Amino acid sequence: MSKNPYTLVIGGVFALFIAMSIGRFAYTPILPYMQKEAGFTTQFAGFLASSNYAGYLIGAIIASIVPLKRNRAIYLRFSIIISILLTLLMGLTYSHTSWMIWRFLSGIMSAFVFVLASSLILDQLAKQRKLGWVGVMYGGVGLGIFVSGLLVPILIETFNYEGAWIGLALVASVLAIIVFSTVTEDKTIHSSGETLVPVKTFKAPKWLPWLLASYGLEGLGYIVTGTFIVAIADQTPAFSGNATNVWVLVGLAAIPSCVVWAYFGHRFGYMLSLMILLIIQSIGIALPALSDSSLSFYLSAVLFGATFMGVTTLATAFARNKNPLNSAKTIAIMTTIYALGQMIGPSVAGILTTETESYTWALLGASAFVMIGAFFLLPLVKQERIEQEHDVHQTN
């Protein structure tokens, strides 16, 4: 079993790199090249993205129903292997229907990996009083986005968009070896005297609906930028074919963001930090709709990259602290609502963009949803502040 929290976190970094940055988000930098070479519309691009997020939704629902307290490491390995194979298939097939199926199944695997890796590693870090390291693990998504953003143009220049998918699948295969050797089950967690709450007796705590509302709106809003930012930049004269630079910047900003937001959450409160984060992200999403200058896109990329994984860091850490005996169940429910928003966002944005021949209203609408999500957290901010004051009084 993995006793060293540092090697455990490294394994978590690469698990999310494989399933999220490649299996899920590699579509973003490859999309404009696929559109040019395969000749499909923005509306279909939205549907193709939504098929992946529909799969993510199904995967999250399955994870919320099936008890995930034991053998999580085995399920994690299986999910990673299937995720890599599905990425490979994107470069080996040409049918639109096949792409829809591969992206759907890839979404299911991404959800499995996220829920399994998060709950498995969070439980072990919590036991070792190293929960602050969760920010490093979620930084793996930013690292993967940064690396894939650099690799995609190089692979496409030599091997076209098919080679980009195949090349990223090969990179993921190498990283999988690290994951399999570092992320293992700690069976002592189940025999340490904790009373595990059976899944069927799970009752939603009072704070959860507020968090779910905010988390769902975030999923609906952020994913518009997460899906189309490179395609939007590619249509802007300022970039002259270098639109993937925007995605590289997203990844670069995302790498340290989880650690930074984890610190702010611990220092100032998870919900206050999350509310501020969502307001910042809302501004970043709206910027390309307000100006098509390269500065506007770069600033949007930085604000987006610096926040979108911080949401997950703060929300899951808060939920795990509030409900430690059912971390997998709680995270799976949150991921389900998040995925529901993600599934809706790209399709609506694709249809709206096709009808208006502009991304402006899609971006402004996404920004508005994220801003509304921020204000759903106000009751939790107040509750958390009261609890912190109570803890201070007890300490004194």
Coordinates of C-alpha atoms in Angstrom, one line a residue:
M1 CA 0.0 0.0 0.0
S2 CA 1.2 3.6 -0.5
K3 CA 2.2 5.1 2.8
N4 CA 4.2 8.0 1.4
P5 CA 1.8 10.9 0.8
Y6 CA 4.1 12.5 -1.7
T7 CA 4.3 9.5 -4.1
L8 CA 0.5 9.1 -3.6
V9 CA -0.1 12.7 -4.7
I10 CA 2.2 12.2 -7.7
G11 CA 0.1 9.2 -8.7
G12 CA -3.0 11.3 -8.4
V13 CA -1.5 14.1 -10.5
F14 CA -0.9 11.7 -13.4
A15 CA -4.3 10.0 -13.0
L16 CA -6.0 13.3 -13.5
F17 CA -3.5 14.2 -16.2
I18 CA -4.6 11.1 -18.2
A19 CA -8.3 11.1 -17.7
M20 CA -9.1 14.8 -17.4
S21 CA -6.4 16.7 -19.3
I22 CA -6.1 14.2 -22.2
G23 CA -9.3 12.0 -22.0
R24 CA -11.5 15.0 -21.5
F25 CA -9.8 18.4 -22.3
A26 CA -7.5 17.4 -25.2
Y27 CA -10.6 17.9 -27.4
T28 CA -10.3 21.7 -26.8
P29 CA -7.0 22.4 -28.6
I30 CA -7.6 19.7 -31.2
L31 CA -11.1 20.9 -32.1
P32 CA -10.3 23.7 -34.5
Y33 CA -8.0 21.4 -36.5
M34 CA -10.6 18.7 -36.6
Q35 CA -13.2 21.2 -37.8
K36 CA -10.9 22.3 -40.6
E37 CA -9.8 18.8 -41.7
A38 CA -13.1 16.9 -41.1
G39 CA -15.3 19.9 -42.1
F40 CA -18.0 19.9 -39.4
T41 CA -20.0 22.7 -37.9
T42 CA -19.8 24.5 -34.6
Q43 CA -23.2 23.0 -33.7
F44 CA -21.8 19.5 -34.2
A45 CA -18.7 20.5 -32.2
G46 CA -21.0 21.4 -29.4
F47 CA -22.9 18.1 -29.6
L48 CA -19.6 16.1 -29.7
A49 CA -18.4 17.9 -26.6
S50 CA -21.8 17.3 -24.9
S51 CA -21.6 13.6 -25.7
N52 CA -18.4 13.5 -23.6
Y53 CA -20.1 15.4 -20.8
A54 CA -23.2 13.2 -21.0
G55 CA -20.9 10.3 -20.4
Y56 CA -19.3 12.1 -17.5
L57 CA -22.8 12.6 -16.1
I58 CA -23.6 8.9 -16.4
G59 CA -20.3 7.9 -14.9
A60 CA -20.9 10.2 -12.0
I61 CA -24.4 8.8 -11.4
I62 CA -23.0 5.2 -11.5
A63 CA -20.3 6.2 -9.0
S64 CA -22.9 7.8 -6.7
I65 CA -25.0 4.6 -6.7
V66 CA -22.3 1.9 -6.5
P67 CA -20.6 1.6 -3.1
L68 CA -17.0 2.7 -3.7
K69 CA -15.3 2.0 -0.3
R70 CA -13.3 -1.0 -1.4
N71 CA -11.2 -2.1 -4.4
R72 CA -11.1 1.5 -5.7
A73 CA -7.5 1.1 -6.9
I74 CA -8.5 -1.8 -9.1
Y75 CA -11.4 0.1 -10.6
L76 CA -9.1 3.1 -11.1
R77 CA -6.6 1.2 -13.1
F78 CA -9.3 -0.4 -15.3
S79 CA -10.9 3.1 -15.9
I80 CA -7.5 4.6 -16.9
I81 CA -6.8 1.8 -19.4
I82 CA -10.1 2.2 -21.1
S83 CA -9.7 6.0 -21.1
I84 CA -6.4 5.6 -23.0
L85 CA -7.9 3.2 -25.5
L86 CA -10.8 5.6 -26.2
T87 CA -8.3 8.5 -26.8
L88 CA -6.5 6.2 -29.3
L89 CA -9.7 5.4 -31.1
M90 CA -10.4 9.1 -31.7
G91 CA -7.3 9.1 -34.0
L92 CA -8.1 5.7 -35.7
T93 CA -11.7 6.3 -36.8
Y94 CA -13.4 8.9 -38.9
S95 CA -17.1 8.3 -38.5
H96 CA -19.0 11.1 -36.7
T97 CA -21.1 8.5 -35.0
S98 CA -18.0 6.6 -33.8
W99 CA -16.6 9.9 -32.4
M100 CA -19.8 10.5 -30.5
I101 CA -19.6 7.0 -29.0
W102 CA -15.9 7.3 -28.1
R103 CA -16.4 10.7 -26.4
F104 CA -19.4 9.5 -24.5
L105 CA -17.5 6.4 -23.2
S106 CA -14.5 8.6 -22.5
G107 CA -16.7 10.8 -20.3
I108 CA -17.8 7.8 -18.3
M109 CA -14.2 6.8 -17.7
S110 CA -13.2 10.4 -16.8
A111 CA -15.9 10.5 -14.1
F112 CA -14.8 7.2 -12.7
V113 CA -11.2 8.2 -12.5
F114 CA -12.0 11.6 -10.9
V115 CA -14.3 10.1 -8.2
L116 CA -12.1 7.1 -7.5
A117 CA -8.8 9.0 -7.4
S118 CA -10.3 11.9 -5.4
S119 CA -12.0 9.7 -2.7
L120 CA -9.1 7.2 -2.5
I121 CA -6.4 9.8 -2.2
L122 CA -8.3 12.2 -0.1
D123 CA -9.1 9.5 2.5
Q124 CA -5.4 8.5 2.8
L125 CA -4.2 12.1 2.9
A126 CA -6.8 12.9 5.6
K127 CA -5.6 9.9 7.7
Q128 CA -2.0 11.2 7.4
R129 CA -3.1 14.8 8.2
K130 CA -1.8 15.9 4.8
L131 CA -5.1 17.0 3.3
G132 CA -3.5 20.3 2.2
W133 CA -1.7 18.3 -0.5
V134 CA -5.0 17.9 -2.4
G135 CA -4.2 21.1 -4.2
V136 CA -1.1 19.6 -5.7
M137 CA -3.1 16.6 -6.9
Y138 CA -5.7 18.7 -8.7
G139 CA -2.9 20.7 -10.2
G140 CA -2.3 17.7 -12.4
V141 CA -5.2 18.8 -14.6
G142 CA -3.4 22.1 -15.3
L143 CA -0.1 20.3 -15.9
G144 CA -1.8 18.1 -18.4
I145 CA -3.5 21.0 -20.2
F146 CA -0.1 22.8 -20.4
V147 CA 1.7 19.8 -21.8
S148 CA -1.0 18.8 -24.2
G149 CA -1.3 22.4 -25.4
L150 CA 2.4 22.3 -26.3
L151 CA 2.3 18.9 -27.9
V152 CA -0.9 19.2 -30.0
P153 CA 0.4 21.8 -32.5
I154 CA 3.7 19.8 -32.9
L155 CA 1.8 16.5 -33.4
I156 CA -0.7 18.0 -35.8
E157 CA 2.0 19.7 -37.9
T158 CA 3.6 16.3 -38.5
F159 CA 0.7 13.8 -38.3
N160 CA -2.5 15.9 -38.6
Y161 CA -5.3 15.8 -36.0
E162 CA -5.3 12.0 -36.0
G163 CA -1.7 11.9 -34.9
A164 CA -2.5 14.3 -32.0
W165 CA -5.0 11.8 -30.5
I166 CA -2.7 8.9 -31.0
G167 CA 0.4 10.7 -29.7
L168 CA -1.5 11.8 -26.5
A169 CA -2.7 8.3 -26.0
L170 CA 0.9 7.1 -26.1
V171 CA 1.9 9.8 -23.5
A172 CA -0.9 8.7 -21.3
S173 CA 0.2 5.0 -21.5
V174 CA 3.6 5.9 -20.1
L175 CA 2.1 8.0 -17.3
A176 CA -0.3 5.1 -16.4
I177 CA 2.7 3.1 -15.3
I178 CA 3.5 5.7 -12.6
V179 CA -0.2 5.8 -11.5
F180 CA -0.4 2.0 -11.2
S181 CA 2.8 1.9 -9.1
T182 CA 1.9 4.7 -6.7
V183 CA -1.9 4.8 -6.1
T184 CA -2.9 1.8 -4.1
E185 CA -5.6 1.0 -1.5
D186 CA -4.9 1.6 2.2
K187 CA -6.9 -1.2 3.7
T188 CA -6.2 -0.1 7.2
I189 CA -8.7 2.8 6.7
H190 CA -11.5 0.3 6.7
S191 CA -10.3 -1.5 9.9
S192 CA -9.2 1.5 11.9
G193 CA -12.4 1.7 13.9
E194 CA -14.3 4.1 11.7
T195 CA -18.0 3.3 11.4
L196 CA -18.8 3.5 7.7
V197 CA -22.2 4.8 6.8
P198 CA -24.0 2.4 4.5
V199 CA -24.9 4.0 1.1
K200 CA -28.6 3.3 1.6
T201 CA -28.7 5.4 4.8
F202 CA -27.0 8.4 3.2
K203 CA -29.0 11.6 4.0
A204 CA -28.1 14.9 2.3
P205 CA -26.9 17.4 4.8
K206 CA -28.5 20.9 4.9
W207 CA -25.4 22.6 3.3
L208 CA -25.3 20.3 0.3
P209 CA -28.2 21.8 -1.8
W210 CA -26.6 25.2 -1.7
L211 CA -23.3 23.8 -2.8
L212 CA -24.9 21.7 -5.5
A213 CA -26.7 24.7 -7.0
S214 CA -23.5 26.6 -7.2
Y215 CA -21.5 23.7 -8.5
G216 CA -24.1 22.9 -11.2
L217 CA -24.2 26.5 -12.4
E218 CA -20.4 26.5 -12.5
G219 CA -20.4 23.3 -14.6
L220 CA -22.9 24.9 -17.0
G221 CA -20.9 28.1 -17.3
Y222 CA -17.2 27.3 -17.2
I223 CA -17.4 24.5 -19.8
V224 CA -18.3 27.0 -22.6
T225 CA -14.9 28.5 -22.3
G226 CA -13.4 25.1 -21.5
T227 CA -14.7 23.8 -24.8
F228 CA -14.5 26.7 -27.2
I229 CA -11.8 29.1 -26.1
V230 CA -9.2 27.8 -28.6
A231 CA -11.8 27.7 -31.4
I232 CA -12.9 31.2 -30.6
A233 CA -9.3 32.5 -30.6
D234 CA -8.6 30.6 -33.9
Q235 CA -11.3 32.8 -35.6
T236 CA -9.6 35.9 -34.3
P237 CA -7.1 37.7 -36.6
A238 CA -4.9 38.6 -33.7
F239 CA -3.7 35.0 -33.3
S240 CA -2.8 34.1 -36.9
G241 CA -3.0 30.3 -36.4
N242 CA -1.4 30.3 -32.9
A243 CA -4.6 29.9 -31.0
T244 CA -3.3 26.9 -29.0
N245 CA -1.1 29.4 -27.1
V246 CA -4.2 30.4 -25.3
W247 CA -4.7 26.8 -24.1
V248 CA -1.1 26.6 -23.0
L249 CA -1.6 29.7 -20.9
V250 CA -4.8 28.1 -19.4
G251 CA -2.7 25.1 -18.3
L252 CA 0.2 27.2 -17.0
A253 CA -2.2 29.3 -14.8
A254 CA -3.9 26.2 -13.6
I255 CA -0.8 24.3 -12.4
P256 CA -0.3 26.3 -9.1
S257 CA -3.9 27.4 -8.8
C258 CA -5.2 24.5 -6.8
V259 CA -2.4 24.9 -4.2
V260 CA -3.1 28.6 -3.9
W261 CA -6.8 28.2 -3.6
A262 CA -6.4 25.4 -1.1
Y263 CA -4.3 27.8 1.0
F264 CA -6.9 30.5 0.8
G265 CA -9.7 28.0 1.6
H266 CA -7.8 26.9 4.8
R267 CA -6.9 30.4 5.7
F268 CA -10.1 32.4 5.0
G269 CA -12.8 29.7 4.6
Y270 CA -13.5 27.4 1.7
M271 CA -16.9 28.9 0.8
L272 CA -15.7 32.6 0.9
S273 CA -12.7 31.6 -1.2
L274 CA -15.0 29.7 -3.6
M275 CA -17.4 32.7 -4.0
I276 CA -14.6 35.1 -4.8
L277 CA -13.1 32.6 -7.2
L278 CA -16.4 32.3 -9.1
I279 CA -16.7 36.0 -9.4
I280 CA -13.2 36.2 -10.9
Q281 CA -13.9 33.4 -13.3
S282 CA -17.1 35.0 -14.4
I283 CA -15.2 38.1 -15.4
G284 CA -12.6 36.0 -17.3
I285 CA -15.3 34.1 -19.3
A286 CA -16.9 37.4 -20.4
L287 CA -13.7 39.1 -21.6
P288 CA -13.5 37.6 -25.1
A289 CA -17.1 38.6 -25.7
L290 CA -16.2 42.2 -24.8
S291 CA -13.0 42.5 -26.8
D292 CA -11.3 40.3 -29.5
S293 CA -7.9 41.7 -28.8
S294 CA -5.1 39.2 -28.0
L295 CA -4.7 40.8 -24.5
S296 CA -8.4 40.1 -23.8
F297 CA -7.9 36.4 -24.7
Y298 CA -4.7 36.0 -22.8
L299 CA -6.2 37.7 -19.7
S300 CA -9.3 35.4 -20.0
A301 CA -7.0 32.4 -20.3
V302 CA -5.1 33.3 -17.1
L303 CA -8.3 34.0 -15.1
F304 CA -10.0 30.9 -16.4
G305 CA -6.9 28.7 -15.8
A306 CA -6.4 30.1 -12.4
T307 CA -9.9 29.3 -11.2
F308 CA -11.6 26.3 -13.0
M309 CA -9.7 23.6 -11.0
G310 CA -9.7 25.7 -7.9
V311 CA -13.5 25.2 -7.8
T312 CA -13.0 21.5 -7.5
T313 CA -10.3 21.8 -4.9
L314 CA -12.3 24.0 -2.6
A315 CA -15.7 22.3 -3.1
T316 CA -14.4 18.7 -2.6
A317 CA -12.2 19.6 0.3
F318 CA -15.1 21.4 2.0
A319 CA -17.4 18.4 1.3
R320 CA -14.9 15.9 2.5
N321 CA -14.4 17.8 5.8
K322 CA -18.1 18.1 6.4
N323 CA -18.9 14.5 5.5
P324 CA -15.8 12.4 6.0
L325 CA -17.6 9.0 6.4
N326 CA -19.2 9.3 2.9
S327 CA -16.6 11.1 0.9
A328 CA -17.0 9.0 -2.2
K329 CA -20.7 9.3 -2.1
T330 CA -20.7 13.0 -1.6
I331 CA -18.1 13.7 -4.3
A332 CA -20.0 11.5 -6.7
I333 CA -23.3 13.4 -6.1
M334 CA -21.5 16.7 -6.6
T335 CA -19.8 15.4 -9.8
T336 CA -23.2 14.3 -11.1
I337 CA -24.7 17.8 -10.8
Y338 CA -21.5 19.4 -12.2
A339 CA -21.6 17.0 -15.1
L340 CA -25.3 17.8 -15.8
G341 CA -24.3 21.5 -16.2
Q342 CA -21.4 20.5 -18.4
M343 CA -23.6 18.4 -20.7
I344 CA -26.0 21.2 -21.3
G345 CA -23.5 24.0 -21.8
P346 CA -21.7 23.1 -25.0
S347 CA -24.8 22.1 -26.9
V348 CA -26.6 25.3 -26.0
A349 CA -23.5 27.4 -26.8
G350 CA -23.1 25.6 -30.1
I351 CA -26.7 26.1 -31.2
L352 CA -26.6 29.7 -30.0
T353 CA -23.4 30.4 -31.8
T354 CA -24.6 28.8 -35.0
E355 CA -27.8 30.9 -34.9
T356 CA -26.2 34.2 -34.1
E357 CA -22.9 33.5 -36.0
S358 CA -21.1 34.8 -33.0
Y359 CA -19.8 33.4 -29.6
T360 CA -20.7 36.6 -27.8
W361 CA -24.0 35.6 -26.3
A362 CA -22.8 32.1 -25.4
L363 CA -19.9 33.6 -23.5
L364 CA -22.0 36.3 -21.8
G365 CA -24.6 33.7 -20.8
A366 CA -22.0 31.4 -19.4
S367 CA -20.5 34.3 -17.4
A368 CA -23.9 35.2 -15.9
F369 CA -24.5 31.6 -14.8
V370 CA -21.2 31.4 -13.0
M371 CA -21.9 34.8 -11.3
I372 CA -25.3 33.5 -10.1
G373 CA -23.6 30.4 -8.8
A374 CA -21.3 32.6 -6.7
F375 CA -24.2 34.1 -4.9
F376 CA -25.7 30.7 -4.1
L377 CA -22.8 30.3 -1.7
L378 CA -23.7 33.2 0.6
P379 CA -25.6 31.0 3.1
L380 CA -22.6 28.7 3.3
V381 CA -20.2 31.6 3.7
K382 CA -22.3 32.8 6.7
Q383 CA -22.5 29.3 8.2
E384 CA -18.8 28.7 7.8
R385 CA -17.9 32.1 9.5
I386 CA -20.2 31.2 12.4
E387 CA -18.5 27.8 12.8
Q388 CA -15.0 29.4 12.6
E389 CA -15.9 31.9 15.3
H390 CA -17.3 29.1 17.5
D391 CA -14.1 27.1 17.1
V392 CA -12.0 30.2 18.1
H393 CA -14.1 30.7 21.2
Q394 CA -13.7 27.0 22.1
T395 CA -9.9 27.2 21.6
N396 CA -9.7 30.2 23.9

